[in-house]
C-alpha cells in the first residue's frame, strides 16, 4: 500500500469516527431552534476534531487534584 493510499485510508477512517461521535453527541435540530443547547454543545464533532489545545499539559489546572 503506497503512502498516499495509507493517508487516504486514515482520512476516510477518521471521517467515519467523527461521524459516529457526531451522531452520539449531536444536537437535534429542534433543540437548536428552541435554544435548549445553550452552553452545552457549541460545535459539531468535525469542528472539535479540527480544534487545537493550547494548554500546557504539564500545568496543573485542577487545584483540588492532589496527584503529583
PDB file of C-alpha atoms in Angstrom:
ATOM      1  CA  UNK A   1       0.000   0.000   0.000  1.00  0.00           C
ATOM      2  CA  UNK A   2       1.502   3.340  -1.032  1.00  0.00           C
ATOM      3  CA  UNK A   3       1.868   6.297   1.339  1.00  0.00           C
ATOM      4  CA  UNK A   4      -0.920   8.173  -0.481  1.00  0.00           C
ATOM      5  CA  UNK A   5      -3.269   5.193  -0.124  1.00  0.00           C
ATOM      6  CA  UNK A   6      -2.436   4.938   3.586  1.00  0.00           C
ATOM      7  CA  UNK A   7      -3.216   8.627   4.102  1.00  0.00           C
ATOM      8  CA  UNK A   8      -6.481   8.340   2.155  1.00  0.00           C
ATOM      9  CA  UNK A   9      -7.480   5.287   4.217  1.00  0.00           C
ATOM     10  CA  UNK A  10      -6.728   7.059   7.503  1.00  0.00           C
ATOM     11  CA  UNK A  11      -8.675  10.151   6.426  1.00  0.00           C
ATOM     12  CA  UNK A  12     -11.680   8.012   5.499  1.00  0.00           C
ATOM     13  CA  UNK A  13     -11.461   6.114   8.789  1.00  0.00           C
ATOM     14  CA  UNK A  14     -11.217   9.385  10.735  1.00  0.00           C
ATOM     15  CA  UNK A  15     -14.314  10.749   8.963  1.00  0.00           C
ATOM     16  CA  UNK A  16     -16.226   7.609   9.964  1.00  0.00           C
ATOM     17  CA  UNK A  17     -15.150   8.021  13.597  1.00  0.00           C
ATOM     18  CA  UNK A  18     -16.094  11.711  13.591  1.00  0.00           C
ATOM     19  CA  UNK A  19     -19.491  10.864  12.087  1.00  0.00           C
ATOM     20  CA  UNK A  20     -20.226   8.327  14.836  1.00  0.00           C
ATOM     21  CA  UNK A  21     -19.242  10.814  17.532  1.00  0.00           C
ATOM     22  CA  UNK A  22     -21.421  13.462  15.906  1.00  0.00           C
ATOM     23  CA  UNK A  23     -24.344  11.024  15.849  1.00  0.00           C
ATOM     24  CA  UNK A  24     -23.848  10.166  19.513  1.00  0.00           C
ATOM     25  CA  UNK A  25     -23.350  13.683  20.840  1.00  0.00           C
ATOM     26  CA  UNK A  26     -25.066  15.785  18.185  1.00  0.00           C
ATOM     27  CA  UNK A  27     -27.922  18.140  18.935  1.00  0.00           C
ATOM     28  CA  UNK A  28     -31.370  17.574  17.482  1.00  0.00           C
ATOM     29  CA  UNK A  29     -32.470  20.431  15.166  1.00  0.00           C
ATOM     30  CA  UNK A  30     -35.483  21.204  17.384  1.00  0.00           C
ATOM     31  CA  UNK A  31     -33.173  21.695  20.357  1.00  0.00           C
ATOM     32  CA  UNK A  32     -31.137  24.174  18.324  1.00  0.00           C
ATOM     33  CA  UNK A  33     -34.274  26.138  17.385  1.00  0.00           C
ATOM     34  CA  UNK A  34     -35.608  26.173  20.956  1.00  0.00           C
ATOM     35  CA  UNK A  35     -32.242  27.206  22.389  1.00  0.00           C
ATOM     36  CA  UNK A  36     -32.062  24.221  24.736  1.00  0.00           C
ATOM     37  CA  UNK A  37     -28.458  23.543  23.816  1.00  0.00           C
ATOM     38  CA  UNK A  38     -27.160  26.894  25.058  1.00  0.00           C
ATOM     39  CA  UNK A  39     -23.760  26.322  26.587  1.00  0.00           C
ATOM     40  CA  UNK A  40     -23.767  22.561  26.170  1.00  0.00           C
ATOM     41  CA  UNK A  41     -22.902  21.873  22.552  1.00  0.00           C
ATOM     42  CA  UNK A  42     -21.368  24.667  20.532  1.00  0.00           C
ATOM     43  CA  UNK A  43     -19.557  22.871  17.723  1.00  0.00           C
ATOM     44  CA  UNK A  44     -20.004  19.788  15.630  1.00  0.00           C
ATOM     45  CA  UNK A  45     -17.696  16.842  16.071  1.00  0.00           C
ATOM     46  CA  UNK A  46     -15.848  17.901  12.920  1.00  0.00           C
ATOM     47  CA  UNK A  47     -15.089  21.321  14.406  1.00  0.00           C
ATOM     48  CA  UNK A  48     -13.976  19.665  17.636  1.00  0.00           C
ATOM     49  CA  UNK A  49     -11.684  17.351  15.700  1.00  0.00           C
ATOM     50  CA  UNK A  50     -10.060  20.317  13.973  1.00  0.00           C
ATOM     51  CA  UNK A  51      -9.514  22.250  17.216  1.00  0.00           C
ATOM     52  CA  UNK A  52      -6.090  22.739  18.754  1.00  0.00           C
ATOM     53  CA  UNK A  53      -5.483  22.668  22.501  1.00  0.00           C
ATOM     54  CA  UNK A  54      -3.147  25.441  23.641  1.00  0.00           C
ATOM     55  CA  UNK A  55      -2.951  24.376  27.298  1.00  0.00           C
ATOM     56  CA  UNK A  56       0.343  23.213  28.715  1.00  0.00           C
ATOM     57  CA  UNK A  57      -0.172  19.538  29.645  1.00  0.00           C
ATOM     58  CA  UNK A  58       2.397  19.874  32.431  1.00  0.00           C
ATOM     59  CA  UNK A  59       0.473  22.694  34.103  1.00  0.00           C
ATOM     60  CA  UNK A  60      -1.993  21.574  36.777  1.00  0.00           C
ATOM     61  CA  UNK A  61      -5.341  23.245  36.028  1.00  0.00           C
ATOM     62  CA  UNK A  62      -7.236  21.393  38.748  1.00  0.00           C
ATOM     63  CA  UNK A  63      -6.059  22.795  42.074  1.00  0.00           C
ATOM     64  CA  UNK A  64      -8.073  20.201  44.041  1.00  0.00           C
ATOM     65  CA  UNK A  65      -6.257  17.321  42.379  1.00  0.00           C
ATOM     66  CA  UNK A  66      -3.640  16.018  44.820  1.00  0.00           C
ATOM     67  CA  UNK A  67      -1.828  13.747  42.364  1.00  0.00           C
ATOM     68  CA  UNK A  68       1.865  14.554  41.746  1.00  0.00           C
TER      69      UNK A  68
END
